């Protein structure tokens, strides 16, 4: 079997370059990247800020806020909150902004050019 | 209603060995039946490696959570918090936040581009042979380190259950456990192991939930009082503050940074987690499975915070460290304290099933990678039929199993979460730069991929070999020797940036350009999911 289904096909390749150049695909790529890149940078900065504080500002993190609960514990739990929030945000962004346009492009390819490449036709509709 | 024994008597554990083992044996037998039933229609390679792509997002998400919530999470993190206080909590946070890297940057794009293994994606638009071999080698290395940790965890757990504390006895336990695990994989394939993962994940989360509730009930559902209890038992208010383990010197602080970096960047590069994305029919299901697993994993890590401080308060760090299995025995000892031999038997059985299932998943990933990437694509040059490939995969399982058993014997006694963090560092160094570059950087070339993968892999492994983990300290694998010239126990802070740099350098120095049509194909496929294989009924 090797890489059968995924071996790039010469006939299909021309079509993919064409698709890549379309306005619609460029829009999809822009929407995807303009969400995931800033978001990835944001949560990584927040995470490393947390790690650095725990590492080099232990006194600040040890400040008691309520009973035995200190700043470090609250910030740690906030990492959980932001992780859940970003996950939810991403899913709703995909559903609204990415999935419809990706499906359109996919149907375009599968309906017209894809059979020439000897791959499955149709399919993939969820 | 809740009886509180005065202290945990580790010696009393021996009196209940039969009961522990009875509950435990029953569990192993039940999972074996499931594996056998699930494996009945393992016919094609897609069945064996990718479970016929027949799982739904939520099933797969539970299985991913099962893979991820390994002995490291349950035994390791609970133990780390119980003994080192707040610094152990860091593992939970790193392991969880890391999922955002997988969700945002990797999971769906990968699902849309690949077929069975990580190498399928990495070699998509680069030269097949060199990239495939490099990806397969790094997959094998990461799986090996991860397996080592699981075997060490299994050794700790069974030693505690049977009350074996001598080195030879524990080594024998690891050998028996390892042999049992190899059998699971040989029989079950991906479908069998996925079902074991799903069942085990649910039992593990339920077990942890019951224990969390119980611990909180003892402290009147007041987290602050629980923390106060931990301080009282430890006679040290510093257990609530960062720095107990890592705050001692400038070197150890740097080590903490290195650990934090490896944890957050490792997950999205773990081959056995990546391979799980191929067991679902579409990218949308892949996304759904990540969302599920983030929910389950986050919840579980909140439990481990309570369990860790609960063990610190109710069992005590000194008792834990003195027990057979050492720091990894915090969770089972807490179970014994709360619910006696019955709960201990149940929790241990679940923890053991955890290890079993994770080992199965890892071994299958390593075997698939060797059979599919090295044997079928490179040695047989794509001419091997599916039967031979599966046969090679099964033989690889045996070889990898034996290697992991040997490694596990030497790693015995180390904190499991710490050992897994090493696997994360290797994965983040060897795989992540190439995954990210090949998905997002148009200009990326074969030379960049090869430099980054080998450079990252070699630097991570060499630095671990030269670190206090292997030699030079009394907790080292080889305590007698001393060739620890690298002071940090986690190599991530050096090897991960180095691998990213090498990927960039190899690319800009490469005179050859890659095929832009393949780049176009990969980009279009990854974002739209065109032509991605659907669930197949054979």
PDB file of C-alpha atoms in Angstrom, chain B residues 91-365:
ATOM      1  CA  UNK B  91       2.871  19.621  35.094  1.00  0.00           C
ATOM      2  CA  UNK B  92      -0.932  19.774  34.996  1.00  0.00           C
ATOM      3  CA  UNK B  93      -0.918  23.261  33.537  1.00  0.00           C
ATOM      4  CA  UNK B  94       1.754  22.562  30.925  1.00  0.00           C
ATOM      5  CA  UNK B  95       0.142  19.296  29.850  1.00  0.00           C
ATOM      6  CA  UNK B  96      -3.234  21.029  29.435  1.00  0.00           C
ATOM      7  CA  UNK B  97      -2.253  24.315  27.757  1.00  0.00           C
ATOM      8  CA  UNK B  98      -0.218  22.252  25.291  1.00  0.00           C
ATOM      9  CA  UNK B  99      -3.480  21.037  23.780  1.00  0.00           C
ATOM     10  CA  UNK B 100      -4.102  24.490  22.351  1.00  0.00           C
ATOM     11  CA  UNK B 101      -1.038  24.067  20.149  1.00  0.00           C
ATOM     12  CA  UNK B 102      -2.488  20.790  18.922  1.00  0.00           C
ATOM     13  CA  UNK B 103      -5.979  22.213  18.435  1.00  0.00           C
ATOM     14  CA  UNK B 104      -5.088  25.479  16.712  1.00  0.00           C
ATOM     15  CA  UNK B 105      -2.039  24.601  14.659  1.00  0.00           C
ATOM     16  CA  UNK B 106      -1.846  20.890  14.057  1.00  0.00           C
ATOM     17  CA  UNK B 107      -4.796  18.501  14.534  1.00  0.00           C
ATOM     18  CA  UNK B 108      -7.127  19.269  11.632  1.00  0.00           C
ATOM     19  CA  UNK B 109      -4.481  20.194   9.098  1.00  0.00           C
ATOM     20  CA  UNK B 110      -2.715  16.966   9.861  1.00  0.00           C
ATOM     21  CA  UNK B 111      -5.879  14.891   9.642  1.00  0.00           C
ATOM     22  CA  UNK B 112      -6.556  16.337   6.202  1.00  0.00           C
ATOM     23  CA  UNK B 113      -3.094  15.661   4.846  1.00  0.00           C
ATOM     24  CA  UNK B 114      -1.982  12.339   6.234  1.00  0.00           C
ATOM     25  CA  UNK B 115      -2.997   8.757   6.168  1.00  0.00           C
ATOM     26  CA  UNK B 116      -1.515   6.648   8.942  1.00  0.00           C
ATOM     27  CA  UNK B 117       1.579   8.189  10.424  1.00  0.00           C
ATOM     28  CA  UNK B 118       3.241  11.502  11.122  1.00  0.00           C
ATOM     29  CA  UNK B 119       5.747  10.809   8.345  1.00  0.00           C
ATOM     30  CA  UNK B 120       2.915  10.812   5.787  1.00  0.00           C
ATOM     31  CA  UNK B 121       2.448  14.508   6.487  1.00  0.00           C
ATOM     32  CA  UNK B 122       6.068  15.492   6.885  1.00  0.00           C
ATOM     33  CA  UNK B 123       7.131  13.829   3.649  1.00  0.00           C
ATOM     34  CA  UNK B 124       4.083  15.030   1.717  1.00  0.00           C
ATOM     35  CA  UNK B 125       5.762  17.769  -0.268  1.00  0.00           C
ATOM     36  CA  UNK B 126       9.391  17.006   0.509  1.00  0.00           C
ATOM     37  CA  UNK B 127      11.576  14.148  -0.664  1.00  0.00           C
ATOM     38  CA  UNK B 128       9.956  10.934   0.516  1.00  0.00           C
ATOM     39  CA  UNK B 129      12.917   8.817   1.484  1.00  0.00           C
ATOM     40  CA  UNK B 130      15.087  11.012   3.743  1.00  0.00           C
ATOM     41  CA  UNK B 131      12.161  12.715   5.462  1.00  0.00           C
ATOM     42  CA  UNK B 132      10.263   9.487   6.015  1.00  0.00           C
ATOM     43  CA  UNK B 133      13.273   7.778   7.554  1.00  0.00           C
ATOM     44  CA  UNK B 134      13.987  10.749   9.825  1.00  0.00           C
ATOM     45  CA  UNK B 135      10.349  10.974  10.922  1.00  0.00           C
ATOM     46  CA  UNK B 136      10.191   7.234  11.612  1.00  0.00           C
ATOM     47  CA  UNK B 137      13.388   7.329  13.656  1.00  0.00           C
ATOM     48  CA  UNK B 138      12.162  10.232  15.769  1.00  0.00           C
ATOM     49  CA  UNK B 139       8.800   8.485  16.223  1.00  0.00           C
ATOM     50  CA  UNK B 140      10.590   5.407  17.502  1.00  0.00           C
ATOM     51  CA  UNK B 141      12.737   7.505  19.864  1.00  0.00           C
ATOM     52  CA  UNK B 142       9.802   9.401  21.343  1.00  0.00           C
ATOM     53  CA  UNK B 143       7.783   6.213  21.790  1.00  0.00           C
ATOM     54  CA  UNK B 144      10.743   4.594  23.495  1.00  0.00           C
ATOM     55  CA  UNK B 145      11.079   7.390  26.073  1.00  0.00           C
ATOM     56  CA  UNK B 146       7.350   7.409  26.682  1.00  0.00           C
ATOM     57  CA  UNK B 147       7.304   3.626  27.073  1.00  0.00           C
ATOM     58  CA  UNK B 148      10.146   3.801  29.535  1.00  0.00           C
ATOM     59  CA  UNK B 149       8.028   6.025  31.755  1.00  0.00           C
ATOM     60  CA  UNK B 150       5.010   3.736  31.543  1.00  0.00           C
ATOM     61  CA  UNK B 151       7.065   0.668  32.393  1.00  0.00           C
ATOM     62  CA  UNK B 152       8.571   2.459  35.383  1.00  0.00           C
ATOM     63  CA  UNK B 153       5.041   3.374  36.482  1.00  0.00           C
ATOM     64  CA  UNK B 154       3.863  -0.220  36.118  1.00  0.00           C
ATOM     65  CA  UNK B 155       6.828  -1.372  38.178  1.00  0.00           C
ATOM     66  CA  UNK B 156       6.011   1.109  40.965  1.00  0.00           C
ATOM     67  CA  UNK B 157       2.363   0.189  41.023  1.00  0.00           C
ATOM     68  CA  UNK B 158       2.690  -3.591  41.110  1.00  0.00           C
ATOM     69  CA  UNK B 159       5.542  -3.408  43.593  1.00  0.00           C
ATOM     70  CA  UNK B 160       3.271  -1.443  45.902  1.00  0.00           C
ATOM     71  CA  UNK B 161       0.408  -3.899  45.444  1.00  0.00           C
ATOM     72  CA  UNK B 162       2.595  -6.918  46.065  1.00  0.00           C
ATOM     73  CA  UNK B 163       4.798  -5.225  48.606  1.00  0.00           C
ATOM     74  CA  UNK B 164       7.965  -5.927  46.626  1.00  0.00           C
ATOM     75  CA  UNK B 165      10.693  -3.470  47.420  1.00  0.00           C
ATOM     76  CA  UNK B 166      13.883  -5.132  46.204  1.00  0.00           C
ATOM     77  CA  UNK B 167      15.343  -4.246  42.814  1.00  0.00           C
ATOM     78  CA  UNK B 168      15.329  -7.783  41.376  1.00  0.00           C
ATOM     79  CA  UNK B 169      11.702  -8.405  42.299  1.00  0.00           C
ATOM     80  CA  UNK B 170      10.624  -5.127  40.737  1.00  0.00           C
ATOM     81  CA  UNK B 171      12.597  -5.909  37.604  1.00  0.00           C
ATOM     82  CA  UNK B 172      10.741  -9.219  37.331  1.00  0.00           C
ATOM     83  CA  UNK B 173       7.429  -7.383  37.727  1.00  0.00           C
ATOM     84  CA  UNK B 174       8.348  -5.046  34.872  1.00  0.00           C
ATOM     85  CA  UNK B 175       9.225  -8.017  32.645  1.00  0.00           C
ATOM     86  CA  UNK B 176       5.889  -9.761  33.310  1.00  0.00           C
ATOM     87  CA  UNK B 177       3.912  -6.544  32.820  1.00  0.00           C
ATOM     88  CA  UNK B 178       5.763  -5.800  29.600  1.00  0.00           C
ATOM     89  CA  UNK B 179       5.084  -9.266  28.216  1.00  0.00           C
ATOM     90  CA  UNK B 180       1.378  -8.911  28.999  1.00  0.00           C
ATOM     91  CA  UNK B 181       1.275  -5.583  27.186  1.00  0.00           C
ATOM     92  CA  UNK B 182       2.944  -6.957  24.087  1.00  0.00           C
ATOM     93  CA  UNK B 183       0.227  -9.605  23.930  1.00  0.00           C
ATOM     94  CA  UNK B 184      -2.512  -6.983  24.031  1.00  0.00           C
ATOM     95  CA  UNK B 185      -1.107  -5.131  21.063  1.00  0.00           C
ATOM     96  CA  UNK B 186      -0.407  -8.223  18.998  1.00  0.00           C
ATOM     97  CA  UNK B 187      -3.979  -9.364  19.397  1.00  0.00           C
ATOM     98  CA  UNK B 188      -5.936  -6.142  19.525  1.00  0.00           C
ATOM     99  CA  UNK B 189      -4.520  -3.721  16.985  1.00  0.00           C
ATOM    100  CA  UNK B 190      -5.744  -0.134  17.010  1.00  0.00           C
ATOM    101  CA  UNK B 191      -9.414  -0.936  17.382  1.00  0.00           C
ATOM    102  CA  UNK B 192      -8.877  -3.126  20.427  1.00  0.00           C
ATOM    103  CA  UNK B 193      -6.594  -0.603  22.081  1.00  0.00           C
ATOM    104  CA  UNK B 194      -8.963   2.259  21.298  1.00  0.00           C
ATOM    105  CA  UNK B 195     -11.796   0.461  23.071  1.00  0.00           C
ATOM    106  CA  UNK B 196      -9.577  -0.265  26.046  1.00  0.00           C
ATOM    107  CA  UNK B 197      -8.628   3.435  26.068  1.00  0.00           C
ATOM    108  CA  UNK B 198     -12.229   4.560  26.046  1.00  0.00           C
ATOM    109  CA  UNK B 199     -13.287   2.259  28.888  1.00  0.00           C
ATOM    110  CA  UNK B 200     -10.201   2.997  30.904  1.00  0.00           C
ATOM    111  CA  UNK B 201     -10.485   6.769  30.441  1.00  0.00           C
ATOM    112  CA  UNK B 202     -14.020   6.710  31.785  1.00  0.00           C
ATOM    113  CA  UNK B 203     -13.087   4.492  34.752  1.00  0.00           C
ATOM    114  CA  UNK B 204     -10.031   6.598  35.520  1.00  0.00           C
ATOM    115  CA  UNK B 205     -11.953   9.862  35.460  1.00  0.00           C
ATOM    116  CA  UNK B 206     -14.778   8.336  37.517  1.00  0.00           C
ATOM    117  CA  UNK B 207     -12.318   6.886  40.045  1.00  0.00           C
ATOM    118  CA  UNK B 208     -10.466  10.184  40.345  1.00  0.00           C
ATOM    119  CA  UNK B 209     -13.787  12.032  40.702  1.00  0.00           C
ATOM    120  CA  UNK B 210     -14.886   9.775  43.576  1.00  0.00           C
ATOM    121  CA  UNK B 211     -11.569  10.215  45.361  1.00  0.00           C
ATOM    122  CA  UNK B 212     -11.633  13.989  44.812  1.00  0.00           C
ATOM    123  CA  UNK B 213     -15.138  14.226  46.209  1.00  0.00           C
ATOM    124  CA  UNK B 214     -14.116  12.111  49.187  1.00  0.00           C
ATOM    125  CA  UNK B 215     -11.044  14.193  49.972  1.00  0.00           C
ATOM    126  CA  UNK B 216     -13.019  17.412  49.662  1.00  0.00           C
ATOM    127  CA  UNK B 217     -15.739  15.974  51.892  1.00  0.00           C
ATOM    128  CA  UNK B 218     -13.191  15.319  54.631  1.00  0.00           C
ATOM    129  CA  UNK B 219     -12.302  19.022  54.501  1.00  0.00           C
ATOM    130  CA  UNK B 220     -15.896  20.219  54.344  1.00  0.00           C
ATOM    131  CA  UNK B 221     -15.561  21.125  50.644  1.00  0.00           C
ATOM    132  CA  UNK B 222     -13.192  23.898  51.548  1.00  0.00           C
ATOM    133  CA  UNK B 223     -10.107  23.968  49.318  1.00  0.00           C
ATOM    134  CA  UNK B 224      -8.356  26.350  51.666  1.00  0.00           C
ATOM    135  CA  UNK B 225      -8.748  23.912  54.574  1.00  0.00           C
ATOM    136  CA  UNK B 226      -7.392  21.073  52.427  1.00  0.00           C
ATOM    137  CA  UNK B 227      -4.335  23.177  51.610  1.00  0.00           C
ATOM    138  CA  UNK B 228      -4.022  23.983  55.304  1.00  0.00           C
ATOM    139  CA  UNK B 229      -4.085  20.245  56.035  1.00  0.00           C
ATOM    140  CA  UNK B 230      -1.240  19.685  53.574  1.00  0.00           C
ATOM    141  CA  UNK B 231       0.806  22.432  55.259  1.00  0.00           C
ATOM    142  CA  UNK B 232       0.122  20.913  58.668  1.00  0.00           C
ATOM    143  CA  UNK B 233       1.177  17.373  57.694  1.00  0.00           C
ATOM    144  CA  UNK B 234       4.253  18.598  55.840  1.00  0.00           C
ATOM    145  CA  UNK B 235       5.035  21.080  58.661  1.00  0.00           C
ATOM    146  CA  UNK B 236       6.126  23.384  55.859  1.00  0.00           C
ATOM    147  CA  UNK B 237       3.998  26.263  54.520  1.00  0.00           C
ATOM    148  CA  UNK B 238       6.186  26.319  51.370  1.00  0.00           C
ATOM    149  CA  UNK B 239       4.270  23.379  49.850  1.00  0.00           C
ATOM    150  CA  UNK B 240       1.688  25.916  48.658  1.00  0.00           C
ATOM    151  CA  UNK B 241       4.267  28.175  47.042  1.00  0.00           C
ATOM    152  CA  UNK B 242       6.212  27.792  43.825  1.00  0.00           C
ATOM    153  CA  UNK B 243       9.865  26.906  44.149  1.00  0.00           C
ATOM    154  CA  UNK B 244       9.951  23.994  46.611  1.00  0.00           C
ATOM    155  CA  UNK B 245      11.527  21.707  44.041  1.00  0.00           C
ATOM    156  CA  UNK B 246      12.842  24.068  41.399  1.00  0.00           C
ATOM    157  CA  UNK B 247      13.487  27.306  43.288  1.00  0.00           C
ATOM    158  CA  UNK B 248      16.699  26.286  45.032  1.00  0.00           C
ATOM    159  CA  UNK B 249      19.352  27.505  42.604  1.00  0.00           C
ATOM    160  CA  UNK B 250      19.624  29.469  39.372  1.00  0.00           C
ATOM    161  CA  UNK B 251      20.244  26.180  37.548  1.00  0.00           C
ATOM    162  CA  UNK B 252      17.114  24.570  38.917  1.00  0.00           C
ATOM    163  CA  UNK B 253      15.096  27.671  37.979  1.00  0.00           C
ATOM    164  CA  UNK B 254      16.362  27.317  34.429  1.00  0.00           C
ATOM    165  CA  UNK B 255      15.410  23.660  34.587  1.00  0.00           C
ATOM    166  CA  UNK B 256      11.858  24.684  35.461  1.00  0.00           C
ATOM    167  CA  UNK B 257      11.721  26.935  32.374  1.00  0.00           C
ATOM    168  CA  UNK B 258      13.055  24.091  30.288  1.00  0.00           C
ATOM    169  CA  UNK B 259      10.379  21.774  31.632  1.00  0.00           C
ATOM    170  CA  UNK B 260       7.665  24.377  30.986  1.00  0.00           C
ATOM    171  CA  UNK B 261       8.794  24.773  27.388  1.00  0.00           C
ATOM    172  CA  UNK B 262       8.947  21.025  26.740  1.00  0.00           C
ATOM    173  CA  UNK B 263       5.516  20.422  28.263  1.00  0.00           C
ATOM    174  CA  UNK B 264       3.693  23.045  26.242  1.00  0.00           C
ATOM    175  CA  UNK B 265       5.341  22.258  22.911  1.00  0.00           C
ATOM    176  CA  UNK B 266       5.543  18.480  23.235  1.00  0.00           C
ATOM    177  CA  UNK B 267       1.930  17.378  22.980  1.00  0.00           C
ATOM    178  CA  UNK B 268       1.313  18.489  19.412  1.00  0.00           C
ATOM    179  CA  UNK B 269       4.367  16.481  18.346  1.00  0.00           C
ATOM    180  CA  UNK B 270       3.644  13.209  20.131  1.00  0.00           C
ATOM    181  CA  UNK B 271       3.347  10.597  17.404  1.00  0.00           C
ATOM    182  CA  UNK B 272       0.879   8.404  19.277  1.00  0.00           C
ATOM    183  CA  UNK B 273      -1.452  11.326  19.856  1.00  0.00           C
ATOM    184  CA  UNK B 274      -1.118  12.505  16.245  1.00  0.00           C
ATOM    185  CA  UNK B 275      -1.932   9.021  15.014  1.00  0.00           C
ATOM    186  CA  UNK B 276      -5.226   9.121  16.881  1.00  0.00           C
ATOM    187  CA  UNK B 277      -6.430  11.906  14.603  1.00  0.00           C
ATOM    188  CA  UNK B 278      -6.474   9.374  11.789  1.00  0.00           C
ATOM    189  CA  UNK B 279      -9.013   7.126  13.474  1.00  0.00           C
ATOM    190  CA  UNK B 280     -11.830   9.599  12.742  1.00  0.00           C
ATOM    191  CA  UNK B 281     -13.473  10.040   9.340  1.00  0.00           C
ATOM    192  CA  UNK B 282     -13.210  13.838   8.902  1.00  0.00           C
ATOM    193  CA  UNK B 283     -11.348  16.932  10.055  1.00  0.00           C
ATOM    194  CA  UNK B 284     -14.464  18.146  11.796  1.00  0.00           C
ATOM    195  CA  UNK B 285     -14.486  14.965  13.861  1.00  0.00           C
ATOM    196  CA  UNK B 286     -10.784  15.479  14.549  1.00  0.00           C
ATOM    197  CA  UNK B 287     -11.582  18.922  15.925  1.00  0.00           C
ATOM    198  CA  UNK B 288     -14.438  17.529  17.960  1.00  0.00           C
ATOM    199  CA  UNK B 289     -12.156  14.891  19.436  1.00  0.00           C
ATOM    200  CA  UNK B 290      -9.625  17.507  20.525  1.00  0.00           C
ATOM    201  CA  UNK B 291     -12.357  19.569  22.150  1.00  0.00           C
ATOM    202  CA  UNK B 292     -13.596  16.498  24.013  1.00  0.00           C
ATOM    203  CA  UNK B 293     -10.160  15.558  25.165  1.00  0.00           C
ATOM    204  CA  UNK B 294      -9.372  19.116  26.324  1.00  0.00           C
ATOM    205  CA  UNK B 295     -12.537  19.024  28.437  1.00  0.00           C
ATOM    206  CA  UNK B 296     -11.818  15.619  29.952  1.00  0.00           C
ATOM    207  CA  UNK B 297      -8.119  16.261  30.491  1.00  0.00           C
ATOM    208  CA  UNK B 298      -8.729  19.687  32.082  1.00  0.00           C
ATOM    209  CA  UNK B 299     -11.273  18.197  34.439  1.00  0.00           C
ATOM    210  CA  UNK B 300      -8.950  15.377  35.370  1.00  0.00           C
ATOM    211  CA  UNK B 301      -6.067  17.739  36.122  1.00  0.00           C
ATOM    212  CA  UNK B 302      -8.299  19.711  38.459  1.00  0.00           C
ATOM    213  CA  UNK B 303      -8.899  16.422  40.280  1.00  0.00           C
ATOM    214  CA  UNK B 304      -5.177  15.707  40.509  1.00  0.00           C
ATOM    215  CA  UNK B 305      -4.667  19.047  42.274  1.00  0.00           C
ATOM    216  CA  UNK B 306      -7.046  17.912  45.019  1.00  0.00           C
ATOM    217  CA  UNK B 307      -5.666  14.366  45.042  1.00  0.00           C
ATOM    218  CA  UNK B 308      -2.060  15.571  45.250  1.00  0.00           C
ATOM    219  CA  UNK B 309      -2.666  17.930  48.153  1.00  0.00           C
ATOM    220  CA  UNK B 310      -5.031  15.336  49.629  1.00  0.00           C
ATOM    221  CA  UNK B 311      -2.251  12.741  49.612  1.00  0.00           C
ATOM    222  CA  UNK B 312       0.116  15.329  51.094  1.00  0.00           C
ATOM    223  CA  UNK B 313      -2.343  16.080  53.889  1.00  0.00           C
ATOM    224  CA  UNK B 314      -3.734  12.626  54.651  1.00  0.00           C
ATOM    225  CA  UNK B 315      -0.866  10.271  53.797  1.00  0.00           C
ATOM    226  CA  UNK B 316       2.129  12.557  54.122  1.00  0.00           C
ATOM    227  CA  UNK B 317       5.146  13.006  51.887  1.00  0.00           C
ATOM    228  CA  UNK B 318       7.461  10.951  54.082  1.00  0.00           C
ATOM    229  CA  UNK B 319       5.194   7.874  54.063  1.00  0.00           C
ATOM    230  CA  UNK B 320       4.818   8.178  50.284  1.00  0.00           C
ATOM    231  CA  UNK B 321       8.539   8.419  49.661  1.00  0.00           C
ATOM    232  CA  UNK B 322       9.226   5.424  51.911  1.00  0.00           C
ATOM    233  CA  UNK B 323       6.603   3.160  50.288  1.00  0.00           C
ATOM    234  CA  UNK B 324       7.494   0.641  47.554  1.00  0.00           C
ATOM    235  CA  UNK B 325       7.110   2.587  44.320  1.00  0.00           C
ATOM    236  CA  UNK B 326       8.166   5.828  45.993  1.00  0.00           C
ATOM    237  CA  UNK B 327       6.702   9.093  44.780  1.00  0.00           C
ATOM    238  CA  UNK B 328       4.521   7.293  42.199  1.00  0.00           C
ATOM    239  CA  UNK B 329       2.590   5.573  44.975  1.00  0.00           C
ATOM    240  CA  UNK B 330       0.827   8.718  46.268  1.00  0.00           C
ATOM    241  CA  UNK B 331      -2.488   8.100  44.474  1.00  0.00           C
ATOM    242  CA  UNK B 332      -2.774   4.381  45.382  1.00  0.00           C
ATOM    243  CA  UNK B 333      -1.835   5.133  48.997  1.00  0.00           C
ATOM    244  CA  UNK B 334      -4.468   7.849  49.150  1.00  0.00           C
ATOM    245  CA  UNK B 335      -7.005   5.337  47.808  1.00  0.00           C
ATOM    246  CA  UNK B 336      -5.963   2.863  50.509  1.00  0.00           C
ATOM    247  CA  UNK B 337      -6.321   5.553  53.147  1.00  0.00           C
ATOM    248  CA  UNK B 338      -9.792   6.508  51.972  1.00  0.00           C
ATOM    249  CA  UNK B 339     -11.424   3.259  51.000  1.00  0.00           C
ATOM    250  CA  UNK B 340      -9.166   0.489  52.235  1.00  0.00           C
ATOM    251  CA  UNK B 341      -8.117  -2.477  50.088  1.00  0.00           C
ATOM    252  CA  UNK B 342     -11.253  -2.344  47.934  1.00  0.00           C
ATOM    253  CA  UNK B 343     -10.636   1.165  46.631  1.00  0.00           C
ATOM    254  CA  UNK B 344      -6.920   0.490  46.410  1.00  0.00           C
ATOM    255  CA  UNK B 345      -7.587  -2.597  44.283  1.00  0.00           C
ATOM    256  CA  UNK B 346      -9.921  -0.661  42.009  1.00  0.00           C
ATOM    257  CA  UNK B 347      -7.674   2.377  41.649  1.00  0.00           C
ATOM    258  CA  UNK B 348      -4.627   0.218  41.044  1.00  0.00           C
ATOM    259  CA  UNK B 349      -6.440  -1.841  38.448  1.00  0.00           C
ATOM    260  CA  UNK B 350      -7.513   1.336  36.668  1.00  0.00           C
ATOM    261  CA  UNK B 351      -4.006   2.745  36.886  1.00  0.00           C
ATOM    262  CA  UNK B 352      -2.626  -0.497  35.541  1.00  0.00           C
ATOM    263  CA  UNK B 353      -5.142  -0.565  32.704  1.00  0.00           C
ATOM    264  CA  UNK B 354      -4.058   2.992  32.003  1.00  0.00           C
ATOM    265  CA  UNK B 355      -0.487   1.918  31.628  1.00  0.00           C
ATOM    266  CA  UNK B 356      -1.467  -1.114  29.594  1.00  0.00           C
ATOM    267  CA  UNK B 357      -3.576   0.890  27.182  1.00  0.00           C
ATOM    268  CA  UNK B 358      -1.034   3.668  26.803  1.00  0.00           C
ATOM    269  CA  UNK B 359       1.739   1.182  26.189  1.00  0.00           C
ATOM    270  CA  UNK B 360      -0.426  -0.525  23.598  1.00  0.00           C
ATOM    271  CA  UNK B 361      -1.094   2.786  21.851  1.00  0.00           C
ATOM    272  CA  UNK B 362       2.583   3.718  21.886  1.00  0.00           C
ATOM    273  CA  UNK B 363       3.772   0.353  20.677  1.00  0.00           C
ATOM    274  CA  UNK B 364       1.281   0.334  17.854  1.00  0.00           C
ATOM    275  CA  UNK B 365       2.399   3.809  16.797  1.00  0.00           C
TER     276      UNK B 365
END
